[in-house]
XYZ file of C-alpha atoms in Angstrom:
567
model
C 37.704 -3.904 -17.534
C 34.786 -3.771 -20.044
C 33.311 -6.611 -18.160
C 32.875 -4.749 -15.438
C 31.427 -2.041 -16.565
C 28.184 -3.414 -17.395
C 28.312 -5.658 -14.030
C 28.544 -2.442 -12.184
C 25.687 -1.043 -13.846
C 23.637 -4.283 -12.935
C 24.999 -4.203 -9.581
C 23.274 -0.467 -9.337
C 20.405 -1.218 -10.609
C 20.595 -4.259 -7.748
C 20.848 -2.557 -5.196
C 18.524 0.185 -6.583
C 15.696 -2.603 -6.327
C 16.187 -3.428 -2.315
C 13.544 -1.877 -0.163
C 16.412 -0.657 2.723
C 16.432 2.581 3.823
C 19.494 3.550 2.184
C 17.989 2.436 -1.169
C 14.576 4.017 -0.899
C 16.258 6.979 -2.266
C 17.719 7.581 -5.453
C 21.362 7.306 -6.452
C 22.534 10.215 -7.670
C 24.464 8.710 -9.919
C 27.571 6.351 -10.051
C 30.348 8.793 -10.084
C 31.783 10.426 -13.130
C 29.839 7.979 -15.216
C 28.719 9.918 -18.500
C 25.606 9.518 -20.017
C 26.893 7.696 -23.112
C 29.151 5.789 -21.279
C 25.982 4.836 -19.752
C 24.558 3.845 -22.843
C 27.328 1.880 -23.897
C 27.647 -0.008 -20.652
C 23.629 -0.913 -20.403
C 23.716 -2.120 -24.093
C 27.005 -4.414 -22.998
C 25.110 -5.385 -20.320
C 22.050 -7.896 -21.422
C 24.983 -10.051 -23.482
C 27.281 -10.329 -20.305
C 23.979 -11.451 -17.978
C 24.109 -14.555 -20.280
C 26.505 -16.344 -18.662
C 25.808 -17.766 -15.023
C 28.821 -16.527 -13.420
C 28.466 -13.138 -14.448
C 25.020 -13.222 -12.574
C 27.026 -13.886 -9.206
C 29.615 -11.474 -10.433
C 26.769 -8.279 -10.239
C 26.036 -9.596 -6.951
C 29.357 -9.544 -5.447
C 29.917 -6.096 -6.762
C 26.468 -5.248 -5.505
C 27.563 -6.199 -2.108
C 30.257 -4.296 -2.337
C 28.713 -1.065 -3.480
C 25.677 -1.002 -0.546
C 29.271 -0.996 1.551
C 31.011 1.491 0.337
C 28.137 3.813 -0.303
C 27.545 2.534 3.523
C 23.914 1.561 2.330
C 23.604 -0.483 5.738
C 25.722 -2.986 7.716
C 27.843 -5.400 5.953
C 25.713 -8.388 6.959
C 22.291 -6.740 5.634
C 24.164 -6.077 2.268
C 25.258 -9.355 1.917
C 21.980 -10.958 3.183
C 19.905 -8.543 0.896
C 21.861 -8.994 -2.463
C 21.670 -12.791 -1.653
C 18.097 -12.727 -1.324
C 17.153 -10.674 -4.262
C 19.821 -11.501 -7.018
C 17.959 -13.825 -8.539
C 14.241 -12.583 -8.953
C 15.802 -9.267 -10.067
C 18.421 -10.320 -12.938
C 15.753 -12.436 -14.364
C 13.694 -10.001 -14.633
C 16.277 -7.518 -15.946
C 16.781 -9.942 -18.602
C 13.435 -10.388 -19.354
C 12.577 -6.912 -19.699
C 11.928 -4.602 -21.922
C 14.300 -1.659 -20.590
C 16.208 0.091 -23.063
C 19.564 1.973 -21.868
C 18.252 5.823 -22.355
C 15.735 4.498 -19.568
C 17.760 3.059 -17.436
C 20.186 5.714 -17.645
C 17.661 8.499 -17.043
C 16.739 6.591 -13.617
C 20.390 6.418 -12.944
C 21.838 10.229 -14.157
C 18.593 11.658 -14.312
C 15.848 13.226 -17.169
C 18.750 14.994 -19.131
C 20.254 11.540 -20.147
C 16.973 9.728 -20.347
C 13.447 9.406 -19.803
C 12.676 7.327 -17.232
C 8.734 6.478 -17.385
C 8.626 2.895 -18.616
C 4.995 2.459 -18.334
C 3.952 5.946 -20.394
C 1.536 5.296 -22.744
C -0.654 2.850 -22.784
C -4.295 3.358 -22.557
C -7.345 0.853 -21.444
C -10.634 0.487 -23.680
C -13.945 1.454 -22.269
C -16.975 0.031 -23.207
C -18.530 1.836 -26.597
C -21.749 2.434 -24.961
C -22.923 6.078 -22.794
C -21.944 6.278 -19.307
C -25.520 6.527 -17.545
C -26.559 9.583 -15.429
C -25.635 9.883 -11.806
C -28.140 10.958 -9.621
C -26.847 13.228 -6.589
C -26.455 11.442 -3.138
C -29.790 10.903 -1.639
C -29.033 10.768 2.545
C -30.726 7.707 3.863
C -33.724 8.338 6.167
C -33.267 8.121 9.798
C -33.279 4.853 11.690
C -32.439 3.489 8.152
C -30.043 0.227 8.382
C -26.265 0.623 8.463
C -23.347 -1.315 8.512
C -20.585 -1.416 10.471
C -17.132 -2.617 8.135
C -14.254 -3.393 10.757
C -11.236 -2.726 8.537
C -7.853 -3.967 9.464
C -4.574 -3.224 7.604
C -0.528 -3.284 7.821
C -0.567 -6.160 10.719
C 3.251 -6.501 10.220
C 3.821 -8.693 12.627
C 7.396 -9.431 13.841
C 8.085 -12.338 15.102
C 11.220 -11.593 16.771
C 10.179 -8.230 18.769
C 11.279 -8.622 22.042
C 10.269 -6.070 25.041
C 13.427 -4.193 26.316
C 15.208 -4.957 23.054
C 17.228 -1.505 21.420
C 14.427 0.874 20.091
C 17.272 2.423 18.239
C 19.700 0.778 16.001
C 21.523 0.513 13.156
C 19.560 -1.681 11.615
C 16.366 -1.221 9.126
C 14.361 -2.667 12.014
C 14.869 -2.527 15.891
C 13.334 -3.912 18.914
C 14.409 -7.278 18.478
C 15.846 -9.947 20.023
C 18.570 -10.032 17.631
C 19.572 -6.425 17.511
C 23.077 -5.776 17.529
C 23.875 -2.302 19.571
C 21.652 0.756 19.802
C 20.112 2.197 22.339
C 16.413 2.689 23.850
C 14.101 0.124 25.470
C 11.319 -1.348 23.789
C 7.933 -1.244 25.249
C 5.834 -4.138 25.754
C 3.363 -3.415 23.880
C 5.232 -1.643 21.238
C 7.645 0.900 20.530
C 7.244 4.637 18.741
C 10.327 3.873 16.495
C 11.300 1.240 13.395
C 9.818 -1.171 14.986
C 6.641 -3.552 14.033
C 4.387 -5.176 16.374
C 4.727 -8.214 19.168
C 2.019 -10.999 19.070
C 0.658 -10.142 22.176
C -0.280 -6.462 20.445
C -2.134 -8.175 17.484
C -4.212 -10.573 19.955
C -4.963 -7.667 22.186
C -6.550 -5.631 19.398
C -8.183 -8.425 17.979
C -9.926 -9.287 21.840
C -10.925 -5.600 21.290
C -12.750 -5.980 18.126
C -14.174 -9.398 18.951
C -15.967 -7.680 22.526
C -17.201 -4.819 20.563
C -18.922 -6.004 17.271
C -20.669 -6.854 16.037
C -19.506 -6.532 12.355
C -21.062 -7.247 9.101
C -17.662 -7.849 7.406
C -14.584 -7.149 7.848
C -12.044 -5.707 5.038
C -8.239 -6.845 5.455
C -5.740 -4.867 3.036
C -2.785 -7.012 3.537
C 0.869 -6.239 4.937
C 1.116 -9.195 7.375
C 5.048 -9.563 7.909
C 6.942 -7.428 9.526
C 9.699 -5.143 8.108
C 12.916 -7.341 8.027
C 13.038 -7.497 4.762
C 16.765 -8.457 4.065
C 16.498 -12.604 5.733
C 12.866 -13.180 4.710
C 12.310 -16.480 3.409
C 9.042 -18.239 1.670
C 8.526 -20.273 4.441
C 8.629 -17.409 7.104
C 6.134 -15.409 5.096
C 3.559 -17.816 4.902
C 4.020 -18.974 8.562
C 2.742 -14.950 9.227
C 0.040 -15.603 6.576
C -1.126 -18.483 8.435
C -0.327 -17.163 11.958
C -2.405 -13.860 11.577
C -5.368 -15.173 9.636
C -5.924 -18.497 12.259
C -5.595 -15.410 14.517
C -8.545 -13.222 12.897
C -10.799 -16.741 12.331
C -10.417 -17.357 16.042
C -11.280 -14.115 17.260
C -13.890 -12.859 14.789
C -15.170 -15.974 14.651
C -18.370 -16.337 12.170
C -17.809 -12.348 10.769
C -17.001 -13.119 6.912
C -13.851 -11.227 6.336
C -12.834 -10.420 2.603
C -8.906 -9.971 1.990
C -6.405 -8.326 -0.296
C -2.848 -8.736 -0.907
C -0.254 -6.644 0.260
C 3.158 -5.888 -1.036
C 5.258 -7.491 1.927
C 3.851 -10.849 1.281
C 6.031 -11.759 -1.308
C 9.875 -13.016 -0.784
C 11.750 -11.026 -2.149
C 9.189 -7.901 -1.032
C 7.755 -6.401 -3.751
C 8.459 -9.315 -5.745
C 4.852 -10.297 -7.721
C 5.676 -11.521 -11.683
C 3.025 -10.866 -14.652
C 1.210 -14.585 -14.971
C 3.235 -14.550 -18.007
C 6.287 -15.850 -15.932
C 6.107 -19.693 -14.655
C 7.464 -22.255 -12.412
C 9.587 -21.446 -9.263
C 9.566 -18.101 -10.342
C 6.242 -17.586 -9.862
C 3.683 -16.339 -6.987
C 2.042 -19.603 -7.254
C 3.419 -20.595 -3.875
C 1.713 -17.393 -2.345
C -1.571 -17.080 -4.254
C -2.009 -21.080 -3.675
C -1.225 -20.571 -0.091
C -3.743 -17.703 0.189
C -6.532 -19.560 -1.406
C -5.800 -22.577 1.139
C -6.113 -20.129 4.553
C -9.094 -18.270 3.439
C -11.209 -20.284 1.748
C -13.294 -20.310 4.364
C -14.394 -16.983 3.392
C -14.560 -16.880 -0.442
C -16.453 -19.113 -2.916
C -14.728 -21.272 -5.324
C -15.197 -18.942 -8.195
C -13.098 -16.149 -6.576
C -10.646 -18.591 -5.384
C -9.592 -19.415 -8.769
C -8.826 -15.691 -9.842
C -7.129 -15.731 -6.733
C -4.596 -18.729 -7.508
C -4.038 -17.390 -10.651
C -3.110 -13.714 -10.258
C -4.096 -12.673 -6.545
C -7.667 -10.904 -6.976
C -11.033 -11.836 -7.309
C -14.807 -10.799 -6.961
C -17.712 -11.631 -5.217
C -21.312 -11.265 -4.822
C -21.610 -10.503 -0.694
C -24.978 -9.806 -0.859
C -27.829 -8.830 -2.513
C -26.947 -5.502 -4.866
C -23.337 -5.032 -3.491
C -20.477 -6.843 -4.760
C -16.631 -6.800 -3.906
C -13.829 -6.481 -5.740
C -10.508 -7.394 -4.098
C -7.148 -5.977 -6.439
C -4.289 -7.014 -6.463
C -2.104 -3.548 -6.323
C 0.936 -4.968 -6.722
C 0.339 -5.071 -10.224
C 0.605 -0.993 -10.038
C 3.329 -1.099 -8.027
C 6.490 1.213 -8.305
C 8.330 -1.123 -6.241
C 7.702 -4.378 -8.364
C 10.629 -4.865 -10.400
C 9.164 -7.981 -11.837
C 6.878 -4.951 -14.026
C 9.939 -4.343 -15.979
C 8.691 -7.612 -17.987
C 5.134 -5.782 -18.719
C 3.597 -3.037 -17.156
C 0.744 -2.585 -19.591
C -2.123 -3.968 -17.491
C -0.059 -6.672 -15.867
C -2.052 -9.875 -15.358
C -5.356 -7.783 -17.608
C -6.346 -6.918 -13.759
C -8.053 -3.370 -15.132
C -9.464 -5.421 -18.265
C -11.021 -7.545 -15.574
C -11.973 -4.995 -13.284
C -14.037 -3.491 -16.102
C -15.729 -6.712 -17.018
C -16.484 -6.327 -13.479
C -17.928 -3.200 -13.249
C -19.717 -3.218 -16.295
C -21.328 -5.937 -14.796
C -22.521 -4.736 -11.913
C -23.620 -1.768 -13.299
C -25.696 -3.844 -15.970
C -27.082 -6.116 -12.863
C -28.071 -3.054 -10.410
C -25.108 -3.746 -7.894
C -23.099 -1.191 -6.178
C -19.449 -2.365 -5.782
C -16.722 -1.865 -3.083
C -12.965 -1.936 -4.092
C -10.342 -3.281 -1.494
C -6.659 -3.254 -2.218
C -3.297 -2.524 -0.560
C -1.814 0.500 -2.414
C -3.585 3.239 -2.897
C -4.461 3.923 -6.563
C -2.581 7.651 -6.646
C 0.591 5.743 -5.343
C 1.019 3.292 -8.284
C 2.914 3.944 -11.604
C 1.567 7.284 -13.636
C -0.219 5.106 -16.327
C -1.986 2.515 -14.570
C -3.251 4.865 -12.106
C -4.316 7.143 -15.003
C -6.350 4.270 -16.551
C -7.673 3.441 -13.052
C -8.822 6.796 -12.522
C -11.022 6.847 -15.993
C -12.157 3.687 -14.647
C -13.728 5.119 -11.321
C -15.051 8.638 -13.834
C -16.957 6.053 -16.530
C -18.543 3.904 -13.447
C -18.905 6.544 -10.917
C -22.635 5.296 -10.274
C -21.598 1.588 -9.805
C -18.473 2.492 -7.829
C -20.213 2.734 -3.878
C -16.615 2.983 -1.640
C -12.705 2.159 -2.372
C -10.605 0.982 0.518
C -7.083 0.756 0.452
C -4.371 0.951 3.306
C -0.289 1.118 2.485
C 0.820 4.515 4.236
C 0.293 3.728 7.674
C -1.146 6.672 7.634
C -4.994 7.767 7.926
C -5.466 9.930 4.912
C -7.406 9.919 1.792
C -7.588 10.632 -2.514
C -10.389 12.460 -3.746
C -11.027 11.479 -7.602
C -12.554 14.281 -9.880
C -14.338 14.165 -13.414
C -11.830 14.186 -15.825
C -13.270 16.858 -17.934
C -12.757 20.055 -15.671
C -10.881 18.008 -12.873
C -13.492 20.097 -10.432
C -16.729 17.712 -9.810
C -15.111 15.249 -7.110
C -16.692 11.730 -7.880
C -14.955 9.167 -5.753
C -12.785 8.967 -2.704
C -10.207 6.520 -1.994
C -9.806 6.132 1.821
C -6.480 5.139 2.922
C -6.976 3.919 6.636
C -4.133 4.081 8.951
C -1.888 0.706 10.264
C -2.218 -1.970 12.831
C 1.653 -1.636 13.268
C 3.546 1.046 14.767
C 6.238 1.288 12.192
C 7.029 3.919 12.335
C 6.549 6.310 15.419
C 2.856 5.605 15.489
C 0.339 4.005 17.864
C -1.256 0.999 17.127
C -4.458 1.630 15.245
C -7.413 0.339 13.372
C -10.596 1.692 11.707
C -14.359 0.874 11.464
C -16.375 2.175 8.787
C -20.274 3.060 8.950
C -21.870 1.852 5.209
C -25.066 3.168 4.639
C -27.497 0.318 3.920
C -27.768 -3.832 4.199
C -27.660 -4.937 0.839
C -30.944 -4.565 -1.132
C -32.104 -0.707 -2.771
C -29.242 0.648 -0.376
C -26.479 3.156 -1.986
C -23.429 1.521 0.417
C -21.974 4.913 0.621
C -19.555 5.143 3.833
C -21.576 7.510 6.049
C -18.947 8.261 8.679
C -15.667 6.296 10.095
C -14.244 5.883 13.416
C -10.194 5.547 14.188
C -9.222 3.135 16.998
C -5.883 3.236 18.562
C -3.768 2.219 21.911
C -1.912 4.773 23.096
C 1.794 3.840 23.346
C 3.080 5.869 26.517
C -0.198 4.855 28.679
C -0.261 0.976 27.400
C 3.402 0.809 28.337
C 3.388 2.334 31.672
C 1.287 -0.256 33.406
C 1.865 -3.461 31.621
C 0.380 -5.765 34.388
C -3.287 -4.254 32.853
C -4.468 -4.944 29.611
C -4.320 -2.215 27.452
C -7.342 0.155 26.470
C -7.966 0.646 22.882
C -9.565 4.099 22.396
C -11.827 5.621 20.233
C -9.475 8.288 18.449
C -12.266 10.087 16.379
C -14.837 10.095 14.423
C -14.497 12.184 10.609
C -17.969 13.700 11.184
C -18.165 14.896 14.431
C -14.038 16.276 14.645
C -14.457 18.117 11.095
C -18.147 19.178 11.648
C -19.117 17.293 8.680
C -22.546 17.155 7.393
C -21.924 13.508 4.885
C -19.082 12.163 3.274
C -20.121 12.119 0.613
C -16.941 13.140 -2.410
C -18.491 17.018 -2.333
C -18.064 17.157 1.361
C -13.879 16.235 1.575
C -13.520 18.319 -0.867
C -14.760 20.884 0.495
C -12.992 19.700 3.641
C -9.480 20.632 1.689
C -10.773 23.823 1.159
C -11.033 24.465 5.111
C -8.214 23.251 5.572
C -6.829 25.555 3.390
C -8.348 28.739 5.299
C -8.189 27.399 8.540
C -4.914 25.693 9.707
C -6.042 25.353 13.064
C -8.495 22.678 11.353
C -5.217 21.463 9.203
C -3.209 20.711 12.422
C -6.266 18.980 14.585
C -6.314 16.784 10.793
C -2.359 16.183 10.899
C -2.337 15.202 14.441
C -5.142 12.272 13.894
C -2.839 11.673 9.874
C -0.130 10.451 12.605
C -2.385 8.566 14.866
C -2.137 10.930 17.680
C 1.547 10.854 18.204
C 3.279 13.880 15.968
C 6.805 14.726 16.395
C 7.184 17.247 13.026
C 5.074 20.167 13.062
C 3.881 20.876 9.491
C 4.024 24.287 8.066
C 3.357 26.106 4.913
C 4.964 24.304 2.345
C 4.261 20.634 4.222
C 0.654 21.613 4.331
C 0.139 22.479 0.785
C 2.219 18.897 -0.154
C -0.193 16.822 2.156
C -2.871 18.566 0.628
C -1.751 18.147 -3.030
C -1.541 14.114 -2.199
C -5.304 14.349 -0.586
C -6.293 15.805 -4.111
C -4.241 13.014 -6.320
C -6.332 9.886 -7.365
C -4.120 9.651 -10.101
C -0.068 9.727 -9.843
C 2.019 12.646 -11.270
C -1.157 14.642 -12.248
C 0.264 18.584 -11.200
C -3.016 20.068 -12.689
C -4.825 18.570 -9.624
C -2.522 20.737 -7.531
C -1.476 23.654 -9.645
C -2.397 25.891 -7.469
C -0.540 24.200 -4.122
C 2.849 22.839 -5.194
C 5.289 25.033 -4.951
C 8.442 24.644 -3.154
C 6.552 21.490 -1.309
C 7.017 17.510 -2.920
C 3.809 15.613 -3.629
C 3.894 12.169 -2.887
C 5.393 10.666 -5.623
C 8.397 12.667 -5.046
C 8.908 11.950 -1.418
C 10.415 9.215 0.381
C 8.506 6.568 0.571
C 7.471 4.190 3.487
C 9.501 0.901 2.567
C-alpha cells in the first residue's frame, strides 16, 4: 500500500503533463488526499522511481486514472501515457521539485507554493541605456516592406472531407474517427479540426500570385493536433512536407523560421542542452537545420542544432533574432530540470542586442509563444530586456493563440510609457472554430537608415461557409482588414494601441468590430463586460502574472494565465 501511494502521485502528475483536453485543466485534487499526506507521498516518491518497474507501474495507474476521471477514451489514455511516460519520469527524476511544490499544484496555494521558476533574475549590461528618440513617420513614397507571415500550419494528415466534425475525440474530421456527428467540409471545418493539404497549397498559390515579399516570417506549429499517437518520424515528415511546400511556392522569397511547441514528440517536450543522447531534441533541431538551410547561413545553423534559435544579419542595419519559446514554456515539463534561463537563450539574446545596438542595427524578434504567455520569471526578465533595448528592438512577432491579438510592453518604472508591442498574428489552421487565415505586415524601410517599425498589417482569410459551398471553384482568400483603416489609426506605433485599449474601453461598439476580426470573422460567444475587461487585461500583459498592468480591469474576469489554454 505505501508503494502505491507515491505511484499514484506520479501517475497525477502524468497525466497532469498530457496536452488533452481533459488535462488542460487542473485537478482539483486527488480525493481526500491531505496536504501532508501529500508531502509524505512526494518525498516516497523519487526513491520508488528508482526501480524500472515502478516506472511502468505509474503508467499503468496513470492509464487508469485518465479512465476513471473519464479524461478521454480508453484508447487515447492508453496511447497518451504510452507516449509520454518516459520523457516525463525522467524528467521528474531529474528535477528539482520539492513536495510543498508539487503539492501546491496538486491541492492548491494553501498546501504549497507552486511557482518553480520565482526568482531568478538576468544581468544587464553595467553601462546607460541610450536615449530614445520619439517615432519619426517616414516621408511619403518612402520604401516599405511587405513581411508575409505565416503561423500554426497544423497540418493533419489524416483530415478527410465528410469525416465527423464532432466527436469524442481531441481531434475530429478524420478518416479514423470513431462516431460523432457533423460533416467535414472540404476545405475545412469550424470545429476541432486542423487543416487538409489541399487548404495549405491553396493558401500558399494565394501568396505566391500576390507578392511579392521581401521575407517571409514562419512561427512554427506545423503538425496537427493528434497529439496522443505522434511519433518522431511523423513529425518530421510534416516538417519536411510543409517547408518543401513553402520552397516550392515562394520560391526565391528568403523565409526565416522559428520553432513551435507541437514539433516535438512528446508535444511540449524540448530538454535544457544539459540533457543528452536519445533524450534529446537533437533529432529535431538537426532535422531543422537540414530543411532550411537553404535559408540561413552556417553561423545560425549551428545555434540552431544546438538549442533551436539563432540570429542573422538580413540586411544592412536590421538583424533577426529567431527564439526558441519553448524554453519559456508552461507546458515543457522537461523545465522542471532548470528553468533559470534554460539553454542561456536570454543571456544570448542580450549578447545579441547589445550588439546590434553597439553596430547601429534595428532587430526583429520571431518566436512561437508569445512572451506574456510563458512562465512569470522568464517573461519578467524578457520584458526588462525589451525596456533596456527599446531603441534597438524595431518589431516582435510571435503567433501561438490562433488568435489575432497583441501585448503592449510598458517602461517598467511607472508601467505607463508603452515601449514595445508584441503582435500575436492569428493561425493558418482552423482549430478551433476559425477560418483559415494568414497575415502580411507593412515594415517601414529597406534596410539602410530605415527604423523597420511595422507601419500597418493586413489579415487574410478564406471564409469557411462560402469555400465549402462550391467546392468545384477554388477558393477566394480575402482581405479581412487592415489595423489602420478598421480602427482609424493614425501609426502603430506602441502610443497608438495603447491608446487603442483606451477606445475600446469607451466605445464597445469599437471592442466588438475588434473581437469579431480576434476570431477571424467567425464568432459564436458574444463578449460582455467582464470578457471584455479580461481580453483587454491580456492586450496590456507583456509580462505573465503582472495584475498592476490591469489593476484597474480584472475583476470578476480571468486574464490569460488563468484561463484555459489552447492545447
Amino acid at each position: 500500500m505505501l508503494l502505491l501511494l507515491p505511484v499514484l502521485g506520479a501517475s497525477l502528475l502524468l497525466l497532469l503533463s498530457l496536452p488533452l483536453p481533459g488535462s488542460c485543466l487542473p485537478l482539483s485534487g486527488p480525493g481526500n488526499l491531505s496536504c501532508a499526506a501529500c508531502k509524505t507521498l512526494f518525498t516516497a516518491l523519487d526513491i520508488s522511481l528508482q526501480l524500472e518497474s515502478n516506472k511502468e507501474l505509474v503508467a499503468a495507474v496513470a492509464v487508469k486514472v485518465c479512465e476513471k476521471l473519464h479524461m478521454e477514451e480508453p484508447y487515447i489514455c492508453q496511447q497518451a501515457v504510452h507516449l509520454f511516460k518516459h520523457d516525463f519520469i525522467t524528467a521528474w527524476v531529474m528535477s528539482v521539485l520539492r513536495p510543498s511544490e508539487v503539492c501546491g499544484l496538486l491541492l492548491g496555494t494553501d498546501c504549497g507554493h507552486w511557482d518553480i521558476g520565482l526568482d531568478w533574475n538576468i544581468t544587464l549590461p553595467a553601462g546607460p541605456k541610450p536615449p530614445v528618440l520619439p517615432p519619426v513617420p517616414p516621408q511619403p513614397g518612402s520604401p516599405v516592406s511587405r513581411v508575409l507571415f505565416l503561423t500554426d500550419v497544423h497540418w493533419d494528415h489524416s483530415y478527410s472531407p465528410g469525416a465527423p466534425s464532432s466527436c469524442k475525440e481531441p481531434l475530429c474530421c478524420r478518416n479514423q474517427t470513431l462516431g460523432g456527428y457533423g460533416t467535414a467540409g472540404y476545405w475545412g471545418e469550424y470545429s476541432y479540426c486542423d487543416l487538409p493539404l489541399h487548404t495549405i497549397q491553396s493558401l500558399l498559390t494565394h501568396v505566391a500570385n500576390n507578392g511579392p515579399y521581401d521575407r517571409v516570417y514562419w512561427t512554427g506549429d506545423i503538425p496537427a493536433h493528434n497529439v496522443w499517437e505522434q511519433t518522431r518520424s511523423e513529425q518530421l515528415n510534416a516538417l519536411r512536407t510543409i517547408t518543401r511546400l513553402v520552397r516550392k511556392y515562394l520560391g526565391p522569397v528568403p523565409v526565416y523560421p522559428a520553432i513551435g511547441n507541437h514539433e516535438s514528440a512528446p508535444v511540449n517536450g524540448f530538454p535544457p542542452p544539459s540533457v543528452h543522447g536519445n533524450l534529446s531534441s537533437s533529432w529535431l533541431y538537426q532535422a531543422m537545420a537540414e530543411e532550411w538551410a537553404e535559408w540561413l547561413p552556417p553561423s545560425s545553423l549551428e545555434t540552431l542544432r544546438a538549442d533551436g534559435f539563432y540570429t542573422l544579419l538580413i540586411g544592412p542595419g536590421l538583424r533577426l533574432v529567431s527564439l526558441n519559446m519553448n524554453f519559456c514554456a508552461v507546458e515543457n515539463f522537461w523545465l522542471l530540470i532548470n528553468y533559470t534561463d534554460p539553454a542561456g537563450q536570454l543571456r544570448w539574446l542580450i549578447d545579441v542586442l547589445q550588439g546590434a545596438e553597439d553596430n547601429r542595427e534595428k532587430v526583429h524578434i520571431i518566436g512561437h509563444i508569445p512572451p506574456g504567455r510563458c512562465l512569470k520569471s522568464w517573461s519578467w526578465n524578457y520584458y526588462r530586456i525589451v525596456n533596456r533595448y527599446e531603441g534597438t528592438i524595431a518589431g516582435q512577432f510571435f503567433g501561438h493563440t490562433h488568435l489575432d491579438e497583441f501585448e503592449i510592453f510598458y517602461d517598467e518604472e511607472t508601467l505607463s510609457r508603452p515601449v514595445s508591442v508584441a503582435y500575436i498574428a492569428p493561425s493558418v489552421t482552423t482549430y478551433f472554430n476559425l477560418n483559415p487565415g494568414f497575415r502580411i505586415y507593412q515594415v517601414d524601410g529597406q534596410y539602410t537608415n530605415s527604423s523597420h517599425v511595422v507601419l500597418d498589417h493586413e489579415t487574410y482569410i478564406l471564409n469557411l461557409t462560402e469555400a465549402n459551398s462550391n467546392v468545384r471553384e477554388e477558393p477566394r482568400w480575402k482581405l479581412l482588414y487592415s489595423a489602420l483603416n478598421t480602427y482609424g489609426m493614425k501609426s502603430a506605433y506602441p502610443s497608438d494601441w495603447d491608446h487603442l485599449l483606451q477606445r475600446f474601453l469607451q466605445d464597445d461598439g469599437l471592442f466588438q468590430t475588434f473581437w469579431f476580426l480576434h476570431h477571424k470573422g467567425h464568432v459564436d460567444v458574444v463578449c460582455q463586460e467582464s470578457c471584455k475587461r479580461s481580453v483587454l487585461c491580456d492586450l496590456r500583459s507583456g509580462r505573465s502574472h503582472d495584475l498592476q498592468l490591469c489593476k484597474d480591469l480584472i475583476h470578476d474576469g480571468k486574464p490569460a494565465w488563468e484561463r484555459k489554454p489552447r492545447c
